[in-house]
Amino acid sequence: MIRRRTAPRAPRVVLDTNVVVSALVFGGAIAKLRDAWQSGACIPLVNHVTAHELVRVLAYPKFRLDAREREDLLADYLPYSETVRMPPSPPVVPACRDVFDLPFLELALAGEADTLVSGDRDLLALSGRAAFAVLAPEAFVVSLAKPVATGRT
């Protein structure tokens, strides 16, 4: 019997808006996330709510980004993302203190994410209580560097 080797699947991730903005605008250590999604090491998931929030946040005056710069940053993220169509009724998610975090939790469930990546304490507090991992950006980057079991025999 011939067994095919299957390449490990890139993790499906939900990146909260602050994580995406940090990776796009500020760089530094978190810029490794940008490299990860652009190289296919992970697949970011978006929906209409999270994409709209990203567009809105990039327009904040404190970032001093003109329309062209915002378009360029979105072009460094959205084409690498998979758009998830949300079900008519949102999935039931773990209770979260901040109602503004609900779209990310719902996206993670509807999109069958492996991980939700956030620096938000309210989301990080859900680690171990969700159907997906909840990791800080630094921990997620470290997890990408670990070898993945391929299931070969």
Short mmCIF file of C-alpha atoms in Angstrom, two decimals:
data_model
loop_
_atom_site.label_atom_id
_atom_site.label_comp_id
_atom_site.label_asym_id
_atom_site.label_seq_id
_atom_site.Cartn_x
_atom_site.Cartn_y
_atom_site.Cartn_z
CA MET A 1 0.00 0.00 0.00
CA ILE A 2 1.35 3.42 -0.97
CA ARG A 3 0.81 6.19 1.51
CA ARG A 4 0.91 9.74 0.40
CA ARG A 5 2.70 12.26 2.48
CA THR A 6 0.49 15.16 3.21
CA ALA A 7 1.99 18.45 4.12
CA PRO A 8 0.88 19.80 7.46
CA ARG A 9 -1.95 22.26 7.13
CA ALA A 10 -1.21 25.86 8.01
CA PRO A 11 -3.05 26.88 11.16
CA ARG A 12 -6.23 28.87 10.69
CA VAL A 13 -6.07 31.90 12.96
CA VAL A 14 -8.15 34.84 14.01
CA LEU A 15 -5.97 37.85 14.71
CA ASP A 16 -7.65 40.58 16.69
CA THR A 17 -7.49 44.08 15.25
CA ASN A 18 -4.80 45.33 17.62
CA VAL A 19 -2.54 42.45 16.64
CA VAL A 20 -2.99 43.10 12.91
CA VAL A 21 -2.44 46.85 13.32
CA SER A 22 0.68 46.26 15.41
CA ALA A 23 2.11 43.86 12.82
CA LEU A 24 1.32 46.21 9.94
CA VAL A 25 2.10 49.62 11.43
CA PHE A 26 4.64 49.14 14.19
CA GLY A 27 6.67 46.13 13.18
CA GLY A 28 9.21 44.97 15.74
CA ALA A 29 8.92 41.42 17.09
CA ILE A 30 5.24 41.24 16.19
CA ALA A 31 6.15 41.79 12.52
CA LYS A 32 6.97 38.07 12.45
CA LEU A 33 3.21 37.56 12.27
CA ARG A 34 3.14 39.54 9.05
CA ASP A 35 5.87 37.31 7.66
CA ALA A 36 3.89 34.25 8.80
CA TRP A 37 0.67 35.13 6.99
CA GLN A 38 2.51 36.32 3.89
CA SER A 39 4.55 33.11 3.70
CA GLY A 40 1.50 30.90 4.21
CA ALA A 41 2.68 29.69 7.62
CA CYS A 42 -0.77 30.62 8.92
CA ILE A 43 -4.09 31.55 7.37
CA PRO A 44 -5.78 34.58 8.92
CA LEU A 45 -9.56 34.48 8.97
CA VAL A 46 -11.70 37.57 8.47
CA ASN A 47 -15.36 38.37 8.08
CA HIS A 48 -17.20 41.54 7.21
CA VAL A 49 -17.24 42.74 10.83
CA THR A 50 -13.54 42.21 11.56
CA ALA A 51 -12.42 43.59 8.18
CA HIS A 52 -14.59 46.68 8.67
CA GLU A 53 -13.11 47.22 12.13
CA LEU A 54 -9.59 46.98 10.71
CA VAL A 55 -10.40 49.60 8.06
CA ARG A 56 -11.93 51.85 10.74
CA VAL A 57 -8.98 51.53 13.14
CA LEU A 58 -6.36 52.19 10.46
CA ALA A 59 -8.13 55.51 9.83
CA TYR A 60 -7.60 56.70 13.42
CA PRO A 61 -5.84 60.09 13.34
CA LYS A 62 -3.18 58.90 15.80
CA PHE A 63 -1.71 56.64 13.09
CA ARG A 64 -1.38 59.55 10.62
CA LEU A 65 -1.97 57.27 7.63
CA ASP A 66 -3.31 58.75 4.44
CA ALA A 67 -5.75 56.82 2.24
CA ARG A 68 -2.98 55.39 0.06
CA GLU A 69 -0.97 54.17 3.06
CA ARG A 70 -4.09 52.51 4.52
CA GLU A 71 -4.78 50.81 1.19
CA ASP A 72 -1.18 49.55 1.05
CA LEU A 73 -1.42 48.13 4.58
CA LEU A 74 -4.74 46.43 3.82
CA ALA A 75 -3.14 44.97 0.67
CA ASP A 76 -0.45 43.44 2.91
CA TYR A 77 -3.11 41.60 4.91
CA LEU A 78 -6.48 41.01 3.27
CA PRO A 79 -5.28 39.08 0.18
CA TYR A 80 -3.60 36.56 2.50
CA SER A 81 -6.78 36.12 4.55
CA GLU A 82 -9.65 33.74 4.09
CA THR A 83 -13.09 35.32 4.26
CA VAL A 84 -15.55 33.41 6.41
CA ARG A 85 -19.24 33.74 5.72
CA MET A 86 -20.99 33.88 9.06
CA PRO A 87 -24.06 31.75 9.72
CA PRO A 88 -27.42 33.52 10.10
CA SER A 89 -27.34 32.80 13.83
CA PRO A 90 -24.00 33.47 15.50
CA PRO A 91 -22.30 30.48 17.09
CA VAL A 92 -22.47 30.13 20.86
CA VAL A 93 -19.17 31.33 22.29
CA PRO A 94 -17.72 31.31 25.80
CA ALA A 95 -18.94 34.18 27.96
CA CYS A 96 -16.67 37.18 27.57
CA ARG A 97 -16.61 40.37 29.59
CA ASP A 98 -16.14 42.69 26.59
CA VAL A 99 -18.97 42.63 24.04
CA PHE A 100 -16.59 44.05 21.41
CA ASP A 101 -14.62 40.79 21.56
CA LEU A 102 -17.62 38.68 20.52
CA PRO A 103 -17.08 39.05 16.73
CA PHE A 104 -13.58 37.55 17.06
CA LEU A 105 -14.85 34.63 19.12
CA GLU A 106 -17.73 34.03 16.71
CA LEU A 107 -15.37 34.20 13.73
CA ALA A 108 -13.00 31.71 15.36
CA LEU A 109 -15.82 29.21 15.84
CA ALA A 110 -17.53 29.75 12.48
CA GLY A 111 -14.19 29.63 10.64
CA GLU A 112 -12.97 26.57 12.53
CA ALA A 113 -9.89 28.45 13.69
CA ASP A 114 -7.09 26.63 15.41
CA THR A 115 -6.08 29.72 17.35
CA LEU A 116 -7.30 33.19 18.28
CA VAL A 117 -4.33 35.54 18.67
CA SER A 118 -4.79 38.54 20.93
CA GLY A 119 -3.09 40.69 23.50
CA ASP A 120 -6.49 41.47 25.06
CA ARG A 121 -6.65 40.20 28.65
CA ASP A 122 -10.38 39.45 28.37
CA LEU A 123 -9.75 37.14 25.42
CA LEU A 124 -6.59 35.60 26.87
CA ALA A 125 -8.61 34.75 30.00
CA LEU A 126 -10.66 32.36 27.83
CA SER A 127 -7.67 30.12 27.18
CA GLY A 128 -8.69 26.53 27.83
CA ARG A 129 -12.40 27.39 27.76
CA ALA A 130 -12.82 27.65 23.99
CA ALA A 131 -12.82 25.14 21.14
CA PHE A 132 -9.63 26.79 19.89
CA ALA A 133 -6.38 27.95 21.46
CA VAL A 134 -6.18 31.56 22.66
CA LEU A 135 -2.62 32.84 22.56
CA ALA A 136 -0.72 36.09 22.90
CA PRO A 137 1.07 37.11 19.69
CA GLU A 138 4.50 36.16 21.01
CA ALA A 139 3.33 32.69 22.04
CA PHE A 140 1.69 32.16 18.66
CA VAL A 141 4.88 33.11 16.81
CA VAL A 142 6.81 30.63 18.96
CA SER A 143 4.23 27.93 18.20
CA LEU A 144 4.77 28.45 14.47
CA ALA A 145 8.46 27.71 14.88
CA LYS A 146 7.80 24.30 16.45
CA PRO A 147 7.85 21.32 14.12
CA VAL A 148 4.44 19.94 13.25
CA ALA A 149 3.74 16.20 13.33
CA THR A 150 2.93 14.98 9.84
CA GLY A 151 1.27 11.73 10.80
CA ARG A 152 3.74 9.72 8.70
CA THR A 153 4.28 6.08 9.44
#
